[in-house]
Short mmCIF file of N, CA and C in Angstrom, two decimals:
data_model
loop_
_atom_site.label_atom_id
_atom_site.label_comp_id
_atom_site.label_asym_id
_atom_site.label_seq_id
_atom_site.Cartn_x
_atom_site.Cartn_y
_atom_site.Cartn_z
N SER A 1 0.85 -1.47 0.09
CA SER A 1 -0.02 0.02 0.30
C SER A 1 0.89 1.18 0.29
N LEU A 2 0.45 2.48 -0.61
CA LEU A 2 1.09 3.63 -0.55
C LEU A 2 0.09 4.61 -0.05
N GLN A 3 1.11 5.35 0.67
CA GLN A 3 0.48 6.63 1.51
C GLN A 3 0.78 8.04 0.86
N ILE A 4 -0.13 8.83 0.65
CA ILE A 4 0.41 10.16 -0.18
C ILE A 4 0.58 11.24 1.22
N ALA A 5 2.12 11.76 1.35
CA ALA A 5 2.20 12.68 2.56
C ALA A 5 2.39 13.86 2.02
N LYS A 6 2.13 14.75 2.98
CA LYS A 6 2.39 16.21 2.49
C LYS A 6 4.09 16.36 2.59
N PRO A 7 4.50 17.31 1.65
CA PRO A 7 6.12 17.43 1.71
C PRO A 7 6.62 17.67 2.99
N GLY A 8 6.44 18.21 4.34
CA GLY A 8 7.08 18.31 5.34
C GLY A 8 6.99 17.27 6.12
N GLU A 9 5.99 16.18 5.75
CA GLU A 9 6.12 14.98 6.58
C GLU A 9 6.79 14.17 6.48
N ALA A 10 7.68 13.21 7.69
CA ALA A 10 8.29 12.00 6.97
C ALA A 10 7.57 11.26 7.29
N CYS A 11 7.57 9.98 6.31
CA CYS A 11 7.33 8.59 5.90
C CYS A 11 6.97 7.87 7.55
N GLY A 12 6.30 7.32 8.02
CA GLY A 12 5.99 6.87 9.47
C GLY A 12 5.66 7.35 10.57
N SER A 13 5.21 9.03 9.78
CA SER A 13 4.74 9.76 11.02
C SER A 13 3.53 10.67 10.34
N VAL A 14 2.76 10.47 9.50
CA VAL A 14 2.22 11.04 8.93
C VAL A 14 1.08 11.74 9.72
N GLN A 15 0.63 12.73 10.09
CA GLN A 15 -0.47 13.62 11.04
C GLN A 15 -1.67 13.78 10.29
N GLU A 16 -1.56 14.17 8.79
CA GLU A 16 -2.95 14.21 8.67
C GLU A 16 -3.16 13.91 6.99
N ALA A 17 -4.52 13.82 6.67
CA ALA A 17 -4.71 13.29 5.14
C ALA A 17 -4.31 14.15 4.32
N VAL A 18 -3.37 14.18 3.12
CA VAL A 18 -3.63 14.86 2.02
C VAL A 18 -5.18 15.18 1.39
N ALA A 19 -5.37 16.31 1.00
CA ALA A 19 -6.91 16.68 0.58
C ALA A 19 -6.89 16.26 -0.52
N TYR A 20 -8.26 15.75 -1.18
CA TYR A 20 -8.92 15.13 -2.03
C TYR A 20 -8.09 13.61 -2.41
N VAL A 21 -7.50 13.18 -1.60
CA VAL A 21 -7.01 11.94 -2.07
C VAL A 21 -8.10 10.88 -0.96
N HIS A 22 -8.64 10.07 -1.18
CA HIS A 22 -9.50 8.93 -0.67
C HIS A 22 -8.74 8.10 0.48
N GLY A 23 -9.55 8.21 1.54
CA GLY A 23 -9.15 6.64 2.41
C GLY A 23 -7.46 7.32 3.26
N ASP A 24 -7.89 8.60 3.70
CA ASP A 24 -6.55 9.04 4.46
C ASP A 24 -5.19 9.14 3.84
N GLY A 25 -5.66 9.39 2.32
CA GLY A 25 -4.29 9.18 1.41
C GLY A 25 -3.48 8.24 1.20
N VAL A 26 -4.09 6.71 1.19
CA VAL A 26 -3.97 5.80 1.06
C VAL A 26 -4.51 4.61 0.16
N SER A 27 -3.39 4.32 -1.06
CA SER A 27 -3.96 3.15 -1.85
C SER A 27 -3.31 1.96 -1.49
N SER A 28 -4.84 1.10 -1.90
CA SER A 28 -3.97 -0.19 -1.41
C SER A 28 -3.80 -1.38 -2.64
N GLY A 29 -4.89 -0.80 -3.44
CA GLY A 29 -4.62 -1.51 -5.19
C GLY A 29 -3.56 -1.58 -5.56
N PHE A 30 -3.05 -2.31 -6.46
CA PHE A 30 -1.90 -1.95 -7.30
C PHE A 30 -2.04 -2.90 -8.86
N THR A 31 -1.39 -2.77 -10.06
CA THR A 31 -1.38 -3.51 -11.36
C THR A 31 -0.22 -3.71 -11.33
N VAL A 32 0.43 -4.88 -11.66
CA VAL A 32 1.70 -5.02 -12.57
C VAL A 32 1.74 -4.73 -13.62
N LEU A 33 2.40 -3.67 -14.38
CA LEU A 33 2.22 -3.24 -15.56
C LEU A 33 3.36 -4.02 -16.56
N GLY A 34 3.95 -4.67 -16.29
CA GLY A 34 5.08 -5.53 -16.58
C GLY A 34 6.69 -5.68 -16.17
N THR A 35 7.60 -5.76 -16.99
CA THR A 35 8.93 -5.60 -15.94
C THR A 35 10.33 -4.59 -16.65
N VAL A 36 10.52 -4.16 -15.57
CA VAL A 36 11.86 -2.97 -15.79
C VAL A 36 13.06 -3.63 -15.31
N TYR A 37 13.85 -3.43 -16.59
CA TYR A 37 15.28 -3.87 -16.50
C TYR A 37 16.36 -3.16 -15.30
N ASN A 38 16.38 -4.06 -14.46
CA ASN A 38 17.50 -3.29 -13.07
C ASN A 38 19.23 -3.33 -13.56
N ASP A 39 19.70 -2.34 -14.29
CA ASP A 39 21.05 -2.86 -14.38
C ASP A 39 22.42 -2.85 -13.08
N ASP A 40 21.44 -2.42 -11.98
CA ASP A 40 22.32 -2.79 -10.65
C ASP A 40 22.39 -4.32 -10.56
N THR A 41 21.60 -5.22 -10.24
CA THR A 41 21.17 -6.80 -10.08
C THR A 41 21.00 -7.62 -10.86
N TRP A 42 20.62 -7.06 -12.45
CA TRP A 42 20.87 -8.11 -13.54
C TRP A 42 19.63 -8.90 -13.84
N ASN A 43 18.45 -8.31 -12.95
CA ASN A 43 17.21 -8.93 -13.00
C ASN A 43 16.43 -7.93 -13.41
N ASP A 44 15.13 -8.44 -13.86
CA ASP A 44 13.99 -7.90 -14.32
C ASP A 44 12.76 -7.65 -13.09
N LEU A 45 12.92 -6.43 -13.13
CA LEU A 45 11.72 -6.07 -11.64
C LEU A 45 10.35 -5.67 -11.90
N PRO A 46 9.51 -6.13 -11.44
CA PRO A 46 7.97 -6.07 -12.07
C PRO A 46 7.95 -4.10 -11.95
N ARG A 47 7.19 -3.93 -12.85
CA ARG A 47 6.54 -2.05 -12.61
C ARG A 47 5.36 -2.31 -12.14
N VAL A 48 5.26 -1.57 -11.03
CA VAL A 48 3.90 -1.60 -10.41
C VAL A 48 3.35 -0.30 -10.54
N ALA A 49 1.98 -0.03 -10.73
CA ALA A 49 0.98 1.13 -10.83
C ALA A 49 0.04 0.90 -9.38
N TRP A 50 0.06 1.87 -8.57
CA TRP A 50 -1.24 2.53 -7.57
C TRP A 50 -2.06 2.94 -8.14
N ALA A 51 -3.26 2.87 -8.00
CA ALA A 51 -4.17 3.60 -8.10
C ALA A 51 -4.67 4.64 -7.08
N ILE A 52 -4.26 6.09 -7.37
CA ILE A 52 -4.54 7.40 -6.22
C ILE A 52 -5.45 8.25 -6.71
N PRO A 53 -6.86 7.62 -6.58
CA PRO A 53 -7.65 8.44 -7.42
C PRO A 53 -8.84 9.34 -6.22
N PRO A 54 -9.07 10.47 -6.00
CA PRO A 54 -8.28 11.45 -6.93
C PRO A 54 -7.20 11.67 -6.89
N MET A 55 -6.51 12.44 -7.56
CA MET A 55 -4.91 13.14 -7.33
C MET A 55 -4.93 14.32 -6.93
N PRO A 56 -4.36 14.70 -5.69
CA PRO A 56 -4.17 15.78 -4.73
C PRO A 56 -3.99 16.86 -5.47
N LEU A 57 -4.24 17.85 -5.07
CA LEU A 57 -3.88 19.40 -5.59
C LEU A 57 -2.54 19.29 -6.01
N GLY A 58 -2.38 20.43 -6.94
CA GLY A 58 -0.82 20.63 -7.63
C GLY A 58 0.27 20.57 -6.44
N GLY A 59 1.31 20.35 -7.00
CA GLY A 59 2.14 20.31 -5.70
C GLY A 59 3.25 19.01 -5.60
N ASP A 60 3.87 19.20 -4.63
CA ASP A 60 5.42 17.98 -4.49
C ASP A 60 4.74 17.18 -3.20
N TYR A 61 4.52 15.79 -3.15
CA TYR A 61 4.16 15.11 -2.02
C TYR A 61 5.36 13.73 -1.62
N ARG A 62 5.27 13.48 -0.63
CA ARG A 62 6.27 12.17 -0.14
C ARG A 62 5.38 11.09 -0.39
N VAL A 63 6.02 10.22 -1.27
CA VAL A 63 5.01 8.45 -1.32
C VAL A 63 5.86 7.51 -0.05
N CYS A 64 4.69 7.05 0.82
CA CYS A 64 5.42 6.30 1.38
C CYS A 64 4.65 4.76 1.35
N TRP A 65 5.18 3.97 1.68
CA TRP A 65 5.12 2.45 1.42
C TRP A 65 4.91 1.39 2.88
N CYS A 66 4.10 0.65 2.69
CA CYS A 66 3.67 -0.56 3.63
C CYS A 66 3.49 -1.87 2.52
N SER A 67 4.49 -3.16 3.10
CA SER A 67 4.43 -3.89 2.54
C SER A 67 2.82 -4.64 2.55
N ALA A 68 2.57 -5.57 1.71
CA ALA A 68 1.21 -5.89 1.22
C ALA A 68 1.12 -7.37 2.58
N LEU A 69 2.54 -7.83 2.86
CA LEU A 69 2.43 -8.84 3.90
C LEU A 69 2.21 -7.90 4.95
N ALA A 70 2.40 -6.99 5.40
CA ALA A 70 1.83 -6.59 6.96
C ALA A 70 0.42 -5.69 7.09
N VAL A 71 0.35 -5.95 8.27
CA VAL A 71 -1.23 -4.96 8.59
C VAL A 71 -0.69 -3.71 8.15
N CYS A 72 -1.43 -2.96 7.40
CA CYS A 72 -1.19 -1.53 7.05
C CYS A 72 -2.36 -0.19 7.72
N SER A 73 -2.18 -0.18 8.93
CA SER A 73 -3.29 0.26 9.14
C SER A 73 -3.36 1.63 9.96
N GLY A 74 -1.98 2.09 9.99
CA GLY A 74 -1.74 3.19 10.66
C GLY A 74 -0.47 3.95 10.08
N PRO A 75 -0.45 5.28 10.31
CA PRO A 75 0.75 6.07 9.83
C PRO A 75 2.22 5.24 10.06
N SER A 76 2.31 4.81 11.18
CA SER A 76 3.71 4.26 11.34
C SER A 76 4.11 3.22 10.64
N ASP A 77 3.15 2.46 9.91
CA ASP A 77 2.91 1.37 8.92
C ASP A 77 3.77 1.82 7.87
N PHE A 78 3.61 2.89 7.16
CA PHE A 78 3.94 3.23 5.68
C PHE A 78 5.29 4.28 6.45
N ALA A 79 6.33 3.26 6.65
CA ALA A 79 7.61 4.16 7.28
C ALA A 79 8.78 4.47 6.02
N VAL A 80 8.60 3.41 5.01
CA VAL A 80 9.37 3.26 3.99
C VAL A 80 9.34 4.72 3.05
N ASP A 81 10.03 5.41 2.99
CA ASP A 81 9.96 6.47 2.02
C ASP A 81 10.49 6.07 0.39
N VAL A 82 9.31 6.11 -0.48
CA VAL A 82 9.71 5.83 -1.72
C VAL A 82 9.84 6.47 -2.71
N GLY A 83 9.81 7.87 -2.36
CA GLY A 83 10.31 9.24 -3.36
C GLY A 83 9.42 10.13 -3.51
N LEU A 84 9.25 11.00 -4.26
CA LEU A 84 8.36 12.25 -4.62
C LEU A 84 7.85 12.03 -5.68
N LEU A 85 6.55 12.43 -5.09
CA LEU A 85 5.34 12.58 -6.62
C LEU A 85 5.06 14.06 -6.78
N HIS A 86 5.22 14.48 -7.84
CA HIS A 86 5.39 15.80 -8.15
C HIS A 86 3.86 15.44 -9.26
N VAL A 87 2.80 16.56 -8.72
CA VAL A 87 1.40 16.81 -8.94
C VAL A 87 1.09 18.02 -10.05
N VAL A 88 1.17 17.79 -11.29
CA VAL A 88 0.84 18.79 -12.34
C VAL A 88 -0.63 19.39 -12.28
N GLY A 89 -0.78 20.52 -11.52
CA GLY A 89 -2.58 20.64 -11.66
C GLY A 89 -2.83 21.96 -10.62
N PRO A 90 -3.58 22.45 -10.51
CA PRO A 90 -3.93 23.76 -9.94
C PRO A 90 -3.41 22.91 -8.64
N VAL A 91 -3.82 24.60 -7.55
CA VAL A 91 -3.54 24.26 -6.20
C VAL A 91 -4.61 24.62 -5.54
N GLY A 92 -6.17 24.85 -5.89
CA GLY A 92 -7.15 25.37 -5.81
C GLY A 92 -7.02 26.97 -5.37
N GLY A 93 -8.19 27.39 -4.41
CA GLY A 93 -8.44 28.54 -3.98
C GLY A 93 -8.57 29.91 -5.50
N ALA A 94 -8.65 29.18 -6.79
CA ALA A 94 -9.35 30.10 -7.77
C ALA A 94 -10.84 30.44 -7.68
N SER A 95 -11.00 32.05 -7.77
CA SER A 95 -12.36 32.53 -7.12
C SER A 95 -12.59 33.87 -8.00
N ALA A 96 -14.16 33.59 -8.47
CA ALA A 96 -14.62 34.97 -9.11
C ALA A 96 -15.79 34.91 -8.71
N THR A 97 -16.46 36.29 -8.60
CA THR A 97 -17.65 36.79 -8.60
C THR A 97 -18.14 37.27 -9.70
N CYS A 98 -19.08 36.63 -10.62
CA CYS A 98 -19.74 36.62 -12.05
C CYS A 98 -21.10 37.18 -12.10
N ALA A 99 -21.37 38.23 -12.71
CA ALA A 99 -22.72 38.37 -12.91
C ALA A 99 -23.39 37.36 -13.99
N ARG A 100 -24.87 37.31 -13.67
CA ARG A 100 -25.22 36.23 -14.79
C ARG A 100 -25.13 37.22 -16.24
N GLU A 101 -25.02 36.73 -17.30
CA GLU A 101 -25.56 37.21 -18.59
C GLU A 101 -23.98 38.17 -18.52
N GLY A 102 -23.24 38.08 -17.99
CA GLY A 102 -22.30 39.13 -17.91
C GLY A 102 -20.63 38.56 -18.34
N PRO A 103 -19.67 39.13 -18.51
CA PRO A 103 -18.21 38.60 -18.72
C PRO A 103 -17.84 38.18 -17.39
N CYS A 104 -16.80 37.14 -17.38
CA CYS A 104 -16.34 36.75 -16.44
C CYS A 104 -14.73 35.94 -16.19
N TRP A 105 -14.03 36.33 -15.69
CA TRP A 105 -12.42 35.95 -15.43
C TRP A 105 -12.26 35.34 -14.45
N VAL A 106 -11.45 34.25 -14.41
CA VAL A 106 -10.75 33.75 -13.37
C VAL A 106 -9.57 33.48 -13.65
N GLU A 107 -8.36 33.51 -12.13
CA GLU A 107 -6.77 32.75 -12.33
C GLU A 107 -6.99 31.85 -12.16
N VAL A 108 -6.12 30.88 -12.63
CA VAL A 108 -6.13 29.03 -12.26
C VAL A 108 -4.32 29.47 -11.66
N SER A 109 -3.91 28.97 -10.79
CA SER A 109 -2.42 28.86 -10.61
C SER A 109 -2.36 27.22 -10.32
N GLY A 110 -1.25 26.70 -10.29
CA GLY A 110 -0.61 25.54 -9.78
C GLY A 110 0.84 25.21 -10.77
N PRO A 111 1.17 24.28 -10.29
CA PRO A 111 2.54 23.67 -11.10
C PRO A 111 1.72 23.40 -12.42
N GLY A 112 2.92 24.03 -13.44
CA GLY A 112 2.66 23.45 -14.94
C GLY A 112 0.92 23.67 -15.42
N VAL A 113 0.18 24.58 -15.03
CA VAL A 113 -1.24 24.48 -15.34
C VAL A 113 -1.30 24.90 -16.98
N ALA A 114 -0.36 25.81 -16.97
CA ALA A 114 -0.46 26.36 -18.11
C ALA A 114 0.67 25.99 -19.09
N ALA A 115 1.23 24.82 -18.92
CA ALA A 115 3.16 24.14 -19.70
C ALA A 115 1.80 23.45 -20.90
N SER A 116 0.88 22.99 -20.89
CA SER A 116 0.18 22.37 -22.23
C SER A 116 -0.92 22.58 -22.18
N SER A 117 -1.84 22.44 -23.16
CA SER A 117 -3.05 22.89 -23.41
C SER A 117 -4.15 22.57 -22.28
N ALA A 118 -4.73 23.67 -22.33
CA ALA A 118 -5.91 23.17 -20.82
C ALA A 118 -6.79 23.42 -21.24
N SER A 119 -7.70 22.94 -20.45
CA SER A 119 -9.19 23.01 -20.51
C SER A 119 -9.94 23.28 -19.33
N ILE A 120 -10.71 24.78 -19.36
CA ILE A 120 -11.27 24.77 -17.92
C ILE A 120 -12.37 25.26 -18.36
N VAL A 121 -13.58 24.75 -17.26
CA VAL A 121 -15.05 24.91 -17.51
C VAL A 121 -15.84 24.69 -15.85
N LEU A 122 -16.86 25.55 -16.00
CA LEU A 122 -17.48 25.92 -14.87
C LEU A 122 -18.52 24.64 -15.06
N ARG A 123 -18.60 24.02 -13.47
CA ARG A 123 -19.45 22.88 -13.30
C ARG A 123 -20.15 22.79 -12.19
N PRO A 124 -21.20 21.93 -11.99
CA PRO A 124 -21.79 22.07 -11.02
C PRO A 124 -20.90 21.19 -9.77
N GLU A 125 -20.21 20.16 -10.13
CA GLU A 125 -18.76 19.51 -9.64
C GLU A 125 -17.73 18.89 -10.14
N CYS A 126 -16.65 19.19 -9.95
CA CYS A 126 -15.72 18.96 -10.85
C CYS A 126 -15.59 17.34 -10.57
N GLY A 127 -15.31 16.29 -11.70
CA GLY A 127 -15.69 15.48 -11.46
C GLY A 127 -16.90 14.20 -11.28
N GLY A 128 -18.14 14.81 -11.29
CA GLY A 128 -19.13 14.76 -11.44
C GLY A 128 -19.75 14.59 -13.00
N PRO A 129 -20.98 14.20 -13.14
CA PRO A 129 -21.37 13.90 -14.37
C PRO A 129 -21.85 15.41 -14.61
N PRO A 130 -21.53 15.61 -15.90
CA PRO A 130 -22.58 16.97 -16.74
C PRO A 130 -23.85 17.30 -16.18
N GLY A 131 -24.30 18.74 -15.72
CA GLY A 131 -25.38 18.88 -15.33
C GLY A 131 -26.59 18.89 -17.00
N GLY A 132 -27.62 19.54 -16.38
CA GLY A 132 -28.72 18.98 -17.66
C GLY A 132 -29.91 18.89 -17.30
N GLY A 133 -30.72 19.11 -18.05
CA GLY A 133 -32.51 18.97 -17.52
C GLY A 133 -32.78 20.74 -17.43
N GLU A 134 -34.11 21.05 -17.46
CA GLU A 134 -34.70 22.20 -17.38
C GLU A 134 -34.38 22.97 -16.01
N GLY A 135 -33.93 23.95 -16.35
CA GLY A 135 -33.18 25.29 -15.29
C GLY A 135 -31.79 24.55 -14.57
N ALA A 136 -31.73 23.25 -14.89
CA ALA A 136 -30.04 23.08 -14.30
C ALA A 136 -28.88 23.55 -14.96
N PHE A 137 -27.94 23.45 -14.16
CA PHE A 137 -26.61 24.20 -14.71
C PHE A 137 -26.05 23.32 -15.63
N SER A 138 -25.53 23.74 -16.90
CA SER A 138 -24.56 23.09 -18.22
C SER A 138 -23.21 23.67 -17.90
N ASP A 139 -22.49 22.67 -18.66
CA ASP A 139 -21.11 23.17 -18.14
C ASP A 139 -20.64 24.68 -19.05
N ALA A 140 -20.16 25.46 -18.88
CA ALA A 140 -19.55 26.60 -19.40
C ALA A 140 -18.30 26.66 -19.76
N THR A 141 -17.69 25.99 -20.90
CA THR A 141 -15.98 26.03 -21.40
C THR A 141 -15.82 27.33 -21.26
N ALA A 142 -14.23 27.89 -21.10
CA ALA A 142 -13.86 28.72 -21.01
C ALA A 142 -13.60 29.20 -22.94
N GLU A 143 -13.96 30.74 -23.31
CA GLU A 143 -13.95 30.79 -24.39
C GLU A 143 -12.40 31.34 -24.54
N ARG A 144 -11.57 31.48 -23.69
CA ARG A 144 -10.00 32.45 -23.67
C ARG A 144 -9.32 31.55 -22.54
N ILE A 145 -8.37 31.55 -22.80
CA ILE A 145 -7.39 31.16 -21.93
C ILE A 145 -6.04 31.63 -21.92
N ASP A 146 -5.66 32.45 -21.58
CA ASP A 146 -4.54 33.44 -21.66
C ASP A 146 -3.52 32.67 -20.31
N VAL A 147 -2.00 32.65 -21.10
CA VAL A 147 -1.06 32.09 -20.27
C VAL A 147 -0.27 33.44 -19.36
N VAL A 148 -0.52 33.56 -18.39
CA VAL A 148 0.52 34.75 -17.49
C VAL A 148 1.91 34.19 -17.18
N SER A 149 1.76 32.53 -16.48
CA SER A 149 2.99 32.09 -16.60
C SER A 149 2.69 30.79 -16.70
N PRO A 150 4.13 30.45 -16.52
CA PRO A 150 3.74 28.33 -16.89
C PRO A 150 3.22 27.73 -15.73
N ASP A 151 2.75 28.21 -14.55
CA ASP A 151 2.30 28.36 -13.26
C ASP A 151 0.90 29.10 -13.29
N ARG A 152 0.63 29.75 -14.14
CA ARG A 152 -1.05 30.98 -14.12
C ARG A 152 -1.44 31.24 -14.99
N LEU A 153 -2.77 30.98 -14.95
CA LEU A 153 -3.23 31.26 -16.53
C LEU A 153 -4.53 31.94 -16.23
N GLN A 154 -4.87 32.50 -17.05
CA GLN A 154 -6.49 33.33 -16.76
C GLN A 154 -7.37 33.20 -17.86
N ALA A 155 -8.37 32.58 -17.55
CA ALA A 155 -9.69 31.64 -18.28
C ALA A 155 -11.16 32.98 -18.20
N GLY A 156 -11.31 33.09 -19.59
CA GLY A 156 -12.84 33.94 -19.52
C GLY A 156 -13.85 33.52 -20.37
N TRP A 157 -14.95 34.33 -20.35
CA TRP A 157 -16.12 33.85 -20.78
C TRP A 157 -16.75 35.33 -21.02
N THR A 158 -17.22 35.25 -22.26
CA THR A 158 -17.46 36.58 -22.61
C THR A 158 -18.79 37.10 -22.37
N ARG A 159 -19.74 35.66 -22.02
CA ARG A 159 -21.31 35.86 -21.73
C ARG A 159 -21.80 34.54 -20.62
N ILE A 160 -21.84 34.94 -19.18
CA ILE A 160 -21.74 33.58 -18.47
C ILE A 160 -23.53 33.16 -18.66
N VAL A 161 -24.03 31.86 -18.99
CA VAL A 161 -24.92 31.83 -19.07
C VAL A 161 -25.22 30.46 -18.07
N VAL A 162 -25.46 30.63 -17.10
CA VAL A 162 -25.63 29.35 -16.04
C VAL A 162 -26.41 29.85 -15.13
N ALA A 163 -27.11 29.12 -14.30
CA ALA A 163 -28.13 28.93 -12.99
C ALA A 163 -27.32 29.91 -12.20
N SER A 164 -27.88 30.49 -11.47
CA SER A 164 -27.37 31.11 -10.22
C SER A 164 -26.80 29.91 -9.35
N GLY A 165 -26.19 30.80 -8.16
CA GLY A 165 -25.48 30.21 -7.60
C GLY A 165 -23.89 29.69 -7.41
N ILE A 166 -23.31 28.81 -6.63
CA ILE A 166 -22.02 28.78 -6.46
C ILE A 166 -21.78 27.51 -7.39
N HIS A 167 -20.39 27.52 -8.12
CA HIS A 167 -20.18 26.70 -9.16
C HIS A 167 -18.93 26.28 -9.21
N GLN A 168 -18.36 25.10 -9.74
CA GLN A 168 -16.54 24.85 -9.46
C GLN A 168 -16.06 25.16 -10.86
N VAL A 169 -14.55 25.69 -10.33
CA VAL A 169 -13.89 25.85 -11.61
C VAL A 169 -13.03 24.43 -11.71
N CYS A 170 -13.35 23.82 -13.15
CA CYS A 170 -12.48 22.94 -13.12
C CYS A 170 -11.43 22.74 -14.06
N TRP A 171 -10.36 22.01 -13.70
CA TRP A 171 -9.06 22.07 -15.19
C TRP A 171 -9.37 20.62 -15.28
N ALA A 172 -8.55 20.77 -16.55
CA ALA A 172 -7.73 19.38 -17.36
C ALA A 172 -6.77 19.65 -18.21
N PRO A 173 -5.60 18.75 -18.78
CA PRO A 173 -4.86 19.12 -19.17
C PRO A 173 -4.90 19.25 -20.62
N SER A 174 -5.67 19.06 -21.01
CA SER A 174 -6.31 18.91 -22.32
C SER A 174 -7.39 19.87 -22.98
N THR A 175 -7.17 20.24 -24.31
CA THR A 175 -8.50 21.13 -24.78
C THR A 175 -8.82 20.42 -26.18
N ASP A 176 -8.73 19.10 -26.38
CA ASP A 176 -9.02 17.98 -27.27
C ASP A 176 -10.67 17.55 -27.52
N GLY A 177 -11.23 18.20 -26.21
CA GLY A 177 -12.62 17.69 -25.92
C GLY A 177 -12.69 15.80 -25.70
N THR A 178 -12.02 15.84 -25.70
CA THR A 178 -12.30 13.77 -25.53
C THR A 178 -11.75 13.55 -23.78
N LEU A 179 -11.46 14.33 -23.14
CA LEU A 179 -11.36 13.79 -21.49
C LEU A 179 -12.53 13.57 -20.99
N PRO A 180 -12.84 12.72 -20.50
CA PRO A 180 -13.99 12.34 -19.33
C PRO A 180 -14.35 13.17 -18.34
N TYR A 181 -15.35 13.68 -18.02
CA TYR A 181 -15.93 14.33 -17.01
C TYR A 181 -14.89 14.13 -15.81
N GLN A 182 -14.71 12.68 -15.56
CA GLN A 182 -13.51 12.47 -14.14
C GLN A 182 -11.85 12.78 -14.10
N GLU A 183 -11.66 13.29 -15.42
CA GLU A 183 -10.31 13.88 -15.11
C GLU A 183 -10.31 15.32 -14.97
N TYR A 184 -11.36 16.07 -14.73
CA TYR A 184 -11.44 17.20 -14.36
C TYR A 184 -10.87 17.65 -13.11
N VAL A 185 -10.48 17.99 -12.28
CA VAL A 185 -10.29 18.88 -11.12
C VAL A 185 -10.36 19.65 -10.39
N THR A 186 -11.05 20.34 -9.30
CA THR A 186 -11.09 21.18 -9.01
C THR A 186 -10.29 22.57 -8.79
N ALA A 187 -9.94 23.53 -9.22
CA ALA A 187 -9.58 24.77 -9.53
C ALA A 187 -9.82 26.13 -8.32
N GLY A 188 -11.28 25.50 -7.71
CA GLY A 188 -11.99 26.97 -6.64
C GLY A 188 -13.43 26.73 -6.95
N SER A 189 -13.94 27.83 -6.90
CA SER A 189 -15.36 28.40 -7.38
C SER A 189 -15.83 29.42 -7.34
#
């Protein structure tokens, strides 16, 4: 099992779960993806992937490990530091107050958010199914995205046509329109 820890925390003594990672930042399932040749031992080693849905906010995290042969029930069981996880994406906190039928701009920041083509939409819930139905909120894709720096961008709409209320600002690393809604992460509201 893996545990995702905040950058300043040491493996084996994690005090607080990482935001947006289910199960107190612990992932127990893994998939063997094949083998990787290891020059040091002349053996083929299994290449393994753990599912960590959803990913934490953008930033750097410690990855701590507990053997599947052990009981992994508390922070002290995840004492082996296996490295650093660098998550590209928003750090949260994006916020804007927009008038219905008017223009709207919101700034999204986080490691690498503007390094690739990005998609920003307003949705009822990032990672949830699209809105719909009479009087319901429907997705509003940003009409314009300006890169401020590699870690900051601004998204704009010339006319917001959504139901009144608080909606989430959702970011995904692609603009090709093929990403499923589960790939969008919360950048703010």
